[in-house]
Coordinates of C-alpha atoms in Angstrom, one line a residue:
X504 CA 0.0 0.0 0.0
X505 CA 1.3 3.3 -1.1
X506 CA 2.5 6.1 1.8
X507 CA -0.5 8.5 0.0
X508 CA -3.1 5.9 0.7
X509 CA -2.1 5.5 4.2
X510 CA -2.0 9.0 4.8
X511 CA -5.4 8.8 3.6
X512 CA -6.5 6.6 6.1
X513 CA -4.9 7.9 9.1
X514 CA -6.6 11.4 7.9
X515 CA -9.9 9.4 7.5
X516 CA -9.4 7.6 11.0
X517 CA -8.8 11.1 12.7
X518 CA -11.6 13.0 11.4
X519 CA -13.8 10.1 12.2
X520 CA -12.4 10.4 15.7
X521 CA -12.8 14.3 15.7
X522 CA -16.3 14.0 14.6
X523 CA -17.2 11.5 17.6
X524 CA -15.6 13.7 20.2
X525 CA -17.4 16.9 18.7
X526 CA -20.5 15.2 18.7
X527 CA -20.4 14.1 21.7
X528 CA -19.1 17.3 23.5
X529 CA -22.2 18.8 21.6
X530 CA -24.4 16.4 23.2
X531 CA -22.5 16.5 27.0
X532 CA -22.7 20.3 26.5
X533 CA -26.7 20.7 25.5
X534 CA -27.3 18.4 28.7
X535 CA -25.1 20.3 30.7
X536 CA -26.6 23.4 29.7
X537 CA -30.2 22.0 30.2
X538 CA -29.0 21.2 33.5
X539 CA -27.4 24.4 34.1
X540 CA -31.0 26.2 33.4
X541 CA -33.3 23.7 35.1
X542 CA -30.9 24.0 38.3
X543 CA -30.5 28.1 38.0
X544 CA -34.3 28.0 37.8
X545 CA -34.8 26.0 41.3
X546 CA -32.0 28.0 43.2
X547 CA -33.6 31.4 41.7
X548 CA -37.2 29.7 43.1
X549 CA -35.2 29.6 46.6
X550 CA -33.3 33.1 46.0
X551 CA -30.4 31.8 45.4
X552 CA -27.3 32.7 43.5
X553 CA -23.9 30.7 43.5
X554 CA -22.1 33.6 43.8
X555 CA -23.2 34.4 47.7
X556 CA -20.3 33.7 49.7
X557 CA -19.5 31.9 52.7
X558 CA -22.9 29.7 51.1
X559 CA -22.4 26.3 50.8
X560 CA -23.7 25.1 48.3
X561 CA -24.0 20.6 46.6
X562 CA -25.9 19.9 43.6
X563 CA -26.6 16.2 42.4
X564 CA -29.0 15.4 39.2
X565 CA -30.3 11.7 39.1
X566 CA -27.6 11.2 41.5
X567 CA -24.8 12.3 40.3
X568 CA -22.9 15.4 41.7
X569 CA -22.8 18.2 39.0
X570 CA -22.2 21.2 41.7
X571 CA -19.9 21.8 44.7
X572 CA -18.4 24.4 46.1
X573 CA -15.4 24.7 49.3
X574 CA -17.7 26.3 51.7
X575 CA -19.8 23.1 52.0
X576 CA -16.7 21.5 51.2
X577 CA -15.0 22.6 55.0
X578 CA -18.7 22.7 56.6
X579 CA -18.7 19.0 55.8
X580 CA -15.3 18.3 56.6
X581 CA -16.2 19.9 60.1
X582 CA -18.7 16.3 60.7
X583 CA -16.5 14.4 59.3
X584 CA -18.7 13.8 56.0
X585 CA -16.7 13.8 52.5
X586 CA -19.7 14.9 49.9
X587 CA -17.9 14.0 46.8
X588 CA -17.7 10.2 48.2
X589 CA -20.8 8.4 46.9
X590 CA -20.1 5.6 48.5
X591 CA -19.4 7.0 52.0
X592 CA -22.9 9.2 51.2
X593 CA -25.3 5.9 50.4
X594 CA -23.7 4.5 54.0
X595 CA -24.8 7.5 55.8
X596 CA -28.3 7.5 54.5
X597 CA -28.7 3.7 55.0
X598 CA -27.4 3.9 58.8
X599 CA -27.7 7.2 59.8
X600 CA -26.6 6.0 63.4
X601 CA -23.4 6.2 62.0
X602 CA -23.2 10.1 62.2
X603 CA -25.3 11.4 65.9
X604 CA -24.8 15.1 65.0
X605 CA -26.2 14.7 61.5
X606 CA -28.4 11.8 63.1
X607 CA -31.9 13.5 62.9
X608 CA -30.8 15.3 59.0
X609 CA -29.8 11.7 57.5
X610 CA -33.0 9.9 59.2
X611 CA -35.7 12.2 57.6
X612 CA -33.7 12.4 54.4
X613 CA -33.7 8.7 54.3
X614 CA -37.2 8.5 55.1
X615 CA -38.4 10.2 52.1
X616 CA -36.5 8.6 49.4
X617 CA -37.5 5.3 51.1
X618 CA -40.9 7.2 50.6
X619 CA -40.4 8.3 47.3
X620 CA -40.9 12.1 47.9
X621 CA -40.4 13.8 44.9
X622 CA -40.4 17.0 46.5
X623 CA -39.2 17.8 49.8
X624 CA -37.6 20.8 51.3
X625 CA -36.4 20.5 55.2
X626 CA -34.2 22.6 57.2
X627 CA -32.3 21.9 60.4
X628 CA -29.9 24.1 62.7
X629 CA -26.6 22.2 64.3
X630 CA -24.0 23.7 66.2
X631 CA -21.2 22.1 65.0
X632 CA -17.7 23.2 66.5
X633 CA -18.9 26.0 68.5
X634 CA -20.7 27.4 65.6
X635 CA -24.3 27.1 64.5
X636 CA -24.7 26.1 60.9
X637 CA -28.5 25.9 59.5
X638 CA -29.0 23.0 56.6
X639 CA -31.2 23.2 54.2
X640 CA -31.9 20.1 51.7
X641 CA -33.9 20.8 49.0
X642 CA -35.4 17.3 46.4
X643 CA -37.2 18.2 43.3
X644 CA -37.7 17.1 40.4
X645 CA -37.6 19.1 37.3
X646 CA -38.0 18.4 33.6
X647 CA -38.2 15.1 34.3
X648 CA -34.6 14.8 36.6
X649 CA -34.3 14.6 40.0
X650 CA -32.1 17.2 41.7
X651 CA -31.0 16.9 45.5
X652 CA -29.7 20.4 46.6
X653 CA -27.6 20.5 49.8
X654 CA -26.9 24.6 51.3
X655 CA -25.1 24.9 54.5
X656 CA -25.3 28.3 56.4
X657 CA -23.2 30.2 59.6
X658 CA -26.4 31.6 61.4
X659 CA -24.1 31.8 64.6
X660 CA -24.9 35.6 65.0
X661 CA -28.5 34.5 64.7
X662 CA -28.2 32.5 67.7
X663 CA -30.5 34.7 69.6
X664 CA -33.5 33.4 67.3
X665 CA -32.3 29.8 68.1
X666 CA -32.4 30.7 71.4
X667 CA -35.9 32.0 71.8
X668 CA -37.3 28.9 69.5
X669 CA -35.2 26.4 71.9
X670 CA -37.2 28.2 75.1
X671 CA -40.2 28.2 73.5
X672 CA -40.2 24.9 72.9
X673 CA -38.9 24.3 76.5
X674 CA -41.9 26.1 77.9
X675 CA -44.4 24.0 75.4
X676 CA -42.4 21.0 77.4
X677 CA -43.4 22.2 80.6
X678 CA -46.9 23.4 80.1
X679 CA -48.2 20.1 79.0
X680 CA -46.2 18.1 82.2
X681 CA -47.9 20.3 84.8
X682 CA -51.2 19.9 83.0
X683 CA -50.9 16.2 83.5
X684 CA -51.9 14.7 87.0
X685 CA -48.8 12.5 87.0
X686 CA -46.0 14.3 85.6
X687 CA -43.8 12.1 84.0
X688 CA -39.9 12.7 84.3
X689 CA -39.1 9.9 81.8
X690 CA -41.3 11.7 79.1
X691 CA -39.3 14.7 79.8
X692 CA -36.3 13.4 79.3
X693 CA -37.4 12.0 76.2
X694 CA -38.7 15.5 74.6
X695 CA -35.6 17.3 75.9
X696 CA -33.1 15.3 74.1
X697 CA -35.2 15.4 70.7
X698 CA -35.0 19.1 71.0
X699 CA -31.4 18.9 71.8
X700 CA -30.4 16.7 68.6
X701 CA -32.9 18.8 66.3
X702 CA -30.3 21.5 67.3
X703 CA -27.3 19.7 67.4
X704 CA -26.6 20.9 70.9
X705 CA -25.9 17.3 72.6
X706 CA -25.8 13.6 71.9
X707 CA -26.3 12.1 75.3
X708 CA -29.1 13.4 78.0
X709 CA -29.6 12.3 81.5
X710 CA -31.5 13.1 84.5
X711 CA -30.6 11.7 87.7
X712 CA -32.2 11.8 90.9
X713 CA -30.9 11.0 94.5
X714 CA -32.7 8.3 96.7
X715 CA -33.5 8.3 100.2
X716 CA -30.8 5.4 100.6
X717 CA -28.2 7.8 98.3
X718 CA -28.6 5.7 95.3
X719 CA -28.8 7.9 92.4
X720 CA -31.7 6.4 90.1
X721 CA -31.5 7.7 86.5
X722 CA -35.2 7.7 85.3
X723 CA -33.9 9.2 82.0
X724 CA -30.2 7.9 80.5
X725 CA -30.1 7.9 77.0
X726 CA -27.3 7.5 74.3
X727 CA -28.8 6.7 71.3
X728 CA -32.1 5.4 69.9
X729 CA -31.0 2.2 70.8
X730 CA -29.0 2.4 73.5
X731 CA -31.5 3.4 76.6
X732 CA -30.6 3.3 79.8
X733 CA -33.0 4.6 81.9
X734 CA -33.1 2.7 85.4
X735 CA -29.6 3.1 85.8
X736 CA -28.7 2.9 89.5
X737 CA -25.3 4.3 91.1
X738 CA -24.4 2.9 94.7
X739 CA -23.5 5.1 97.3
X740 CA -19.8 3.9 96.8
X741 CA -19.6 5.0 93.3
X742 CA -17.7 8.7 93.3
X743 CA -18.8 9.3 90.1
X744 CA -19.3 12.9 88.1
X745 CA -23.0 12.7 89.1
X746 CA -22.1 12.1 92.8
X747 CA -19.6 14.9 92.6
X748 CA -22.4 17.4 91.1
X749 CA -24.7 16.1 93.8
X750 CA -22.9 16.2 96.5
X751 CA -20.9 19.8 95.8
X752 CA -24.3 21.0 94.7
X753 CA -22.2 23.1 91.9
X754 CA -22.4 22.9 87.7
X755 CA -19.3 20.6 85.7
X756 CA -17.8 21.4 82.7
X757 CA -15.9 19.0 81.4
X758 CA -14.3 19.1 78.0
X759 CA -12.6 16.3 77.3
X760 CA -13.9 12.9 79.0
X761 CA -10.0 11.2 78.8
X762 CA -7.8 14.2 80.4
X763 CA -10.2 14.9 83.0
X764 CA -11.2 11.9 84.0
X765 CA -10.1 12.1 87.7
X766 CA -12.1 14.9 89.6
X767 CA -11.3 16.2 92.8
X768 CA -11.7 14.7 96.3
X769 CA -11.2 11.3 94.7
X770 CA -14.1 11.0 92.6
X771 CA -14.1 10.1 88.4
X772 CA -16.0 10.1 85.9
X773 CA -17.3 6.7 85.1
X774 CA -16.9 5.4 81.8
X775 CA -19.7 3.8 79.9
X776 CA -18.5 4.0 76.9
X777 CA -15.6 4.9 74.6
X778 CA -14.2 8.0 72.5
X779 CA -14.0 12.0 74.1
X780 CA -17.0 13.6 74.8
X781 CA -17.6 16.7 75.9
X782 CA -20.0 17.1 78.8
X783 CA -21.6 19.8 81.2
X784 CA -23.5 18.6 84.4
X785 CA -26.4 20.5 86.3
X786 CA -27.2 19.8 89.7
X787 CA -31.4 19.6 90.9
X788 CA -31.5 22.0 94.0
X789 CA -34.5 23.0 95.5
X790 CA -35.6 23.7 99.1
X791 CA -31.9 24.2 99.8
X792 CA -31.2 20.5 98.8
X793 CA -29.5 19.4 96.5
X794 CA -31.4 16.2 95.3
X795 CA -30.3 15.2 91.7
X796 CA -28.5 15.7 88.8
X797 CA -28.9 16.8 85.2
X798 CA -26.3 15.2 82.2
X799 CA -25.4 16.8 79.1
X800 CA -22.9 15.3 76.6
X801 CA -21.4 15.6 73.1
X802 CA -18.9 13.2 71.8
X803 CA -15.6 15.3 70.7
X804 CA -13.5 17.9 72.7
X805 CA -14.8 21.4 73.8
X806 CA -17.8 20.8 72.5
X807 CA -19.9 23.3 74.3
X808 CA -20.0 27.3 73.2
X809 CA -21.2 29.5 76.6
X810 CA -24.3 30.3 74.6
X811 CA -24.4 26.6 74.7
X812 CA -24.2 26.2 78.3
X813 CA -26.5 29.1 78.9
X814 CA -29.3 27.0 77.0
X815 CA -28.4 23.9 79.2
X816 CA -29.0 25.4 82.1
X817 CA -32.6 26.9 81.0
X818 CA -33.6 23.5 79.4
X819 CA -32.3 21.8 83.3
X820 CA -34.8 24.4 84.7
X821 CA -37.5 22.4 83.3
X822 CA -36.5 19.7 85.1
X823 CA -35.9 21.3 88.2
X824 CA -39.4 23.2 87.7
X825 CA -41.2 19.7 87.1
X826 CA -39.9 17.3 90.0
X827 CA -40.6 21.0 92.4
X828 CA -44.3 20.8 91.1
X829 CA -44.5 16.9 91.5
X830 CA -43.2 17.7 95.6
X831 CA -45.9 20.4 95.4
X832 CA -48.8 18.1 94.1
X833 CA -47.6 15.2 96.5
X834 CA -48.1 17.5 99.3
X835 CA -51.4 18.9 97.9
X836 CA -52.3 15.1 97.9
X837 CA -51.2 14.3 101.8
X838 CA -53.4 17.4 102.2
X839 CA -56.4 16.6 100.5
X840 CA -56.2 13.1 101.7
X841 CA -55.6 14.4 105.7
X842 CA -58.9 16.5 105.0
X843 CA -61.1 13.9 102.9
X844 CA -60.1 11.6 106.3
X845 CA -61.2 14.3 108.4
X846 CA -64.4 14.9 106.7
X847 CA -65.0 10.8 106.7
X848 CA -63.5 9.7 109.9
X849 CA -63.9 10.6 113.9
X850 CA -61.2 12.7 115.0
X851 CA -61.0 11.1 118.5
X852 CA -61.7 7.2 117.6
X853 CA -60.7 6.9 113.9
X854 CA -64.2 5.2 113.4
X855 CA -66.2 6.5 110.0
X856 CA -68.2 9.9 110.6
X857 CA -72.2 9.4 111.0
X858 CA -72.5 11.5 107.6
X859 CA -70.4 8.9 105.7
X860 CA -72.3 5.9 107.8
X861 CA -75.4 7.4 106.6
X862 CA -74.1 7.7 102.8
X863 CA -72.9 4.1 103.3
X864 CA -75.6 2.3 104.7
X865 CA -78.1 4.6 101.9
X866 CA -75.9 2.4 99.4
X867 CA -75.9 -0.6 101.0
X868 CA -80.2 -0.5 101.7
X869 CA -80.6 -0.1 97.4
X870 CA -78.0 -2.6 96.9
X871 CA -79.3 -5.4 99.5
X872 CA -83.4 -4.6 97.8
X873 CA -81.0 -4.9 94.1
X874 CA -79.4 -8.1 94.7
X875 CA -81.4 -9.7 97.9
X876 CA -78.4 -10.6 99.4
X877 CA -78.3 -9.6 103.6
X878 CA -76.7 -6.9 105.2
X879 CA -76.5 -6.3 109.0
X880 CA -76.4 -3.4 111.4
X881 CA -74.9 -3.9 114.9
X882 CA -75.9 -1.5 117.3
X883 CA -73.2 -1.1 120.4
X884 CA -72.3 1.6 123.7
X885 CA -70.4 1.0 126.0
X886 CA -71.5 0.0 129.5
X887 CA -71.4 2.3 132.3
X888 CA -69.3 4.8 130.4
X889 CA -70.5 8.0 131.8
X890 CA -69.1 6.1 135.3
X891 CA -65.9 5.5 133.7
X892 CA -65.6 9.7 132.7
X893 CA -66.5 10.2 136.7
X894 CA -64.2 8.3 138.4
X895 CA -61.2 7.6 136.0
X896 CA -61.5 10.9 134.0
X897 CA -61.9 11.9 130.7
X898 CA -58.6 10.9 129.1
X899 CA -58.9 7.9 130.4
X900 CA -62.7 7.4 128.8
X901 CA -61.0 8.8 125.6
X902 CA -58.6 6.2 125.6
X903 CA -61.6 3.6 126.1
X904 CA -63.4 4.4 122.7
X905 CA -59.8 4.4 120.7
X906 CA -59.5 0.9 122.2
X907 CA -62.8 -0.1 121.0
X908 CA -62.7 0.7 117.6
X909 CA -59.5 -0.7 117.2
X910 CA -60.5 -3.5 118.7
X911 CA -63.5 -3.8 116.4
X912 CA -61.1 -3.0 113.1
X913 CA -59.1 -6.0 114.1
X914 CA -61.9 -8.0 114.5
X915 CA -64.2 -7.4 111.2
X916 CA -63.1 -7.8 107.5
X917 CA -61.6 -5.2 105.3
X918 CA -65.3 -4.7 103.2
X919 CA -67.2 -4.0 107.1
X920 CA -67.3 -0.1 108.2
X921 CA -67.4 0.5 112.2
X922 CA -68.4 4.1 113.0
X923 CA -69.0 6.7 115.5
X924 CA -73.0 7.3 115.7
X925 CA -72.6 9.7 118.9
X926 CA -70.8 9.7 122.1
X927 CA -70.2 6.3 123.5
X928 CA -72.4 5.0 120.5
X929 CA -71.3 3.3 117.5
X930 CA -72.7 1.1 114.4
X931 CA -71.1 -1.5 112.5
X932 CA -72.4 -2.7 109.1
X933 CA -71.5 -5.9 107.9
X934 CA -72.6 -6.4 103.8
X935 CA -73.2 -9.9 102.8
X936 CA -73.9 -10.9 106.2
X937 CA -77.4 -12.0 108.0
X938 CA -78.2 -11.7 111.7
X939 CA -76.5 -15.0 112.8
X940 CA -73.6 -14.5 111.7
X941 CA -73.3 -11.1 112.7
X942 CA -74.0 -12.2 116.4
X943 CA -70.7 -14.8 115.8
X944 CA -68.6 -11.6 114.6
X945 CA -70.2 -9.6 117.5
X946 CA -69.1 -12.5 120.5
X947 CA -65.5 -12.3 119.0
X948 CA -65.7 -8.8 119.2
X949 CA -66.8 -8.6 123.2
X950 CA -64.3 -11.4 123.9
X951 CA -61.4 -9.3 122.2
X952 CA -62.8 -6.5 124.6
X953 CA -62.8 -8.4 127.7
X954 CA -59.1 -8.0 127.9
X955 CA -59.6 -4.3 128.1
X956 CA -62.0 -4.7 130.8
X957 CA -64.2 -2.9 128.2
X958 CA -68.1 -4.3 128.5
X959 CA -71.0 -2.9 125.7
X960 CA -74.4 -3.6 124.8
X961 CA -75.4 -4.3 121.4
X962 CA -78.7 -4.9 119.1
X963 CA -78.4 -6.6 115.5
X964 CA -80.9 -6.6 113.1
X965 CA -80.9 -7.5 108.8
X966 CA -81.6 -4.2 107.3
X967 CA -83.5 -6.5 103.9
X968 CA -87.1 -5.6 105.0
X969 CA -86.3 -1.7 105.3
X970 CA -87.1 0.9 103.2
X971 CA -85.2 4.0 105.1
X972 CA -82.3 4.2 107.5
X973 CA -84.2 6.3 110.1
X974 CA -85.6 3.2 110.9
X975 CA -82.7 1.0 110.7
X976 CA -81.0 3.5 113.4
X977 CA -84.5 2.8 115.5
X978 CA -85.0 -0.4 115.4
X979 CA -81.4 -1.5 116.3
X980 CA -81.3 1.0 119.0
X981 CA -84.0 -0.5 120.9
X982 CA -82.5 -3.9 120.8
X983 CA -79.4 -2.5 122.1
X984 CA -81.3 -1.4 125.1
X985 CA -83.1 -4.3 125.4
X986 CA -80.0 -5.8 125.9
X987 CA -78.6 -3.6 128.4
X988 CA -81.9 -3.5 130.1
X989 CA -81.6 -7.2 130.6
X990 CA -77.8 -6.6 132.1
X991 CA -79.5 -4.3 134.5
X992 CA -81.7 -6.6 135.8
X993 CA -79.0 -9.3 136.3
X994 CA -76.8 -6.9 138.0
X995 CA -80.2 -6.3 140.5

């Protein structure tokens, strides 16, 4: 073959080359452009320009990253987060665990492409190396591609916004605890930390509280989703950060978990798990005692800004605000319960007041007519007490009727009411129980007496054939006279 035709082929070979590159630079540059427009018009929808600075700023279309610039680039870098590695990126969003600052970002972004959210726009706020950085991600689809935009923002010197939604959301907290009647410390716990993650403020959250034995009881330990310990217990033994807190009564900062381990006065901060972490500890005071313990923590060094540890300390106030309203409701509750006894029970004796015995013999006429079943009334004094109040004295008669209805208590079930009618006067009601058997109960009852020298008169009669109490309280009260009538005569 002759050099011209070669030449000719080699030419031919070249241009055929040339024209494949050029066409497909044409087509790689129409796409691009396309591109180029469709993702201009979505960052102009969300005023937007690339040119902003100290914006960062990721762009991927149908996965695949066409835009990135160095701002998001360091922001990234800051969590430990390489953008441009797809590989590392599709780990993160299939275990988000993997990352607790960006936890909460990489859980909901998961959970909408598992959804299949076409268009989704989310923003979160983390304060990520003593700054606060707000992220905004931004899947839409447009022209029929699917861009995922990624803008990262230093809204540190808008902290004071952050701030105010943080408290608001703290007061939210406590509003809907004290409207409870049970307020609920491990529910606090719970909605404190997920407002500390949304904001990227702490990883760990604890609340501890001291027991009477000095055992602190953590109703509210959690690390992660799946790593809850709540019910931890510390012995008294264990010299531990919280004990420290408690004990001192004073606030802990502690930035870095490994070269502070040892505090002062030999206690240490006990380690439940590995790497540095930052942490701050609150103590619970209230009435001048200090009586628990609130835990913050971060894993890394210094993590903690003093605007940080400002918020700590209001979000520990909810805490301390709660258990003082629980102390406050428990002592309205020993009140209410010392009055409701008092309006139900006999100063002197203990026995039931006549107006409940009234209320509770009403209840048990309807139900004995309702289910036919018998119910008795014993009608009892005591003998000769007005000679007792003469010659021994009044204290000593006092001490006479306490020994009664104790005596009586002891002897009757749990369902059976004894009480105070008047004076030396008291009834008994027995449910379920006709006349015969409520003369057994009543011999056991004047047998227990006998060795407190105490003698009564009694009358017993099945209340089934009576339409109203007045006549109950009659009818028995003649048949305890008749019976001490009778004892009168004997005596003669």
């Amino acid at each position: 073959m002759s050099e011209n035709v070669l030449a000719i082929l080699f030419l031919s070979s070249a241009l055929i080359v040339s024209a494949i590159f050029i066409v497909r630079y044409v087509i790689k540059y129409n796409s691009l452009r396309n591109e180029n427009k469709a993702l201009k018009t979505l960052l102009q929808s969300m005023g937007i320009t690339i040119s902003i600075e100290n914006l960062g700023l990721a762009v991927w279309v149908d996965n695949e990253l066409i835009y990135i610039n160095s701002q998001i680039i360091q922001d990234a870098a800051k969590v430990g987060v390489e953008l441009r590695n797809r590989e590392e990126i599709d780990e993160l969003l299939q275990h988000p665990e993997k990352n607790m600052l960006l936890y909460d970002f990489l859980k909901e972004v998961k959970k909408q492409i598992d959804a299949g959210t076409k268009d989704y726009v989310g923003v979160w706020k983390k304060e990520i190396e003593r700054s606060f950085i707000e992220i905004k991600y931004v899947r839409k689809y447009i022209d029929g591609k699917q861009f995922r935009v990624v803008i990262t923002r230093d809204v540190t010197y808008e902290f004071t916004s952050i701030e105010s939604s943080i408290l608001q959301s703290r007061t939210k907290i406590l509003d809907e605890e004290i409207s409870k009647d049970v307020v609920d410390i491990k529910h606090i716990g719970e909605k404190i930390r997920e407002l500390l993650i949304r904001y990227g403020l702490a990883d760990v959250f604890g609340i501890g509280l001291l027991n009477p034995g000095g055992e602190i009881y953590y109703p509210y330990f959690k690390y992660k989703d799946d790593d809850d310990r709540s019910g931890l217990v510390m012995k008294p033994s264990e010299k531990t950060l919280s004990r420290y807190i408690i004990d001192k009564g004073i606030r802990v900062h502690i930035r870095n978990s490994v070269t502070e381990e040892q505090l002062a006065d030999g206690y240490y901060l006990k380690k439940l798990r590995g790497n540095v972490y930052s942490i701050y500890g609150v103590p619970i005071i209230f009435r001048g005692l200090s009586r628990g313990v609130i835990l913050f923590e971060k894993e890394g060094e210094n993590q903690f800004s003093d605007l940080t540890l400002s918020v700590f300390d209001k979000m520990a106030s909810v805490v301390s605000l709660s258990l003082r309203f629980m102390d406050i409701i428990e002592e309205l509750e020993v009140e209410k319960r010392k009055l409701f006894e008092v309006s139900i029970k006999d100063y002197l004796t203990g026995a039931y007041s006549r107006l409940f015995l009234d209320q509770f013999l009403e209840k048990e006429l309807n139900k004995t007519k309702r289910t036919s079943h018998p119910t008795s009334v014993i009608f009892l004094d005591v003998n000769d007490f007005k000679r007792i109040n003469d010659v021994y004295g009044h204290i000593y008669g006092d001490n006479v009727l306490k020994m009664l209805v104790e005596t009586i208590n002891k002897t009757i079930r749990t369902m059976d009411i004894v009480a105070r009618y008047g004076g030396d006067e008291f009834v008994i009601v027995l449910p379920e129980t006709d006349a015969r058997n409520a003369e057994n109960v009543m011999k056991r009852i004047t047998e227990n007496l006998k060795e407190h020298n105490i003698s009564v008169s009694y009358g017993i009669i099945n209340i089934s054939g009576y339409n109203r109490i007045e006549d109950i309280y009659k009818d028995v009260d003649e048949k305890m006279y008749e019976m001490k009538k009778s004892k009168n005569k004997d005596v003669r």
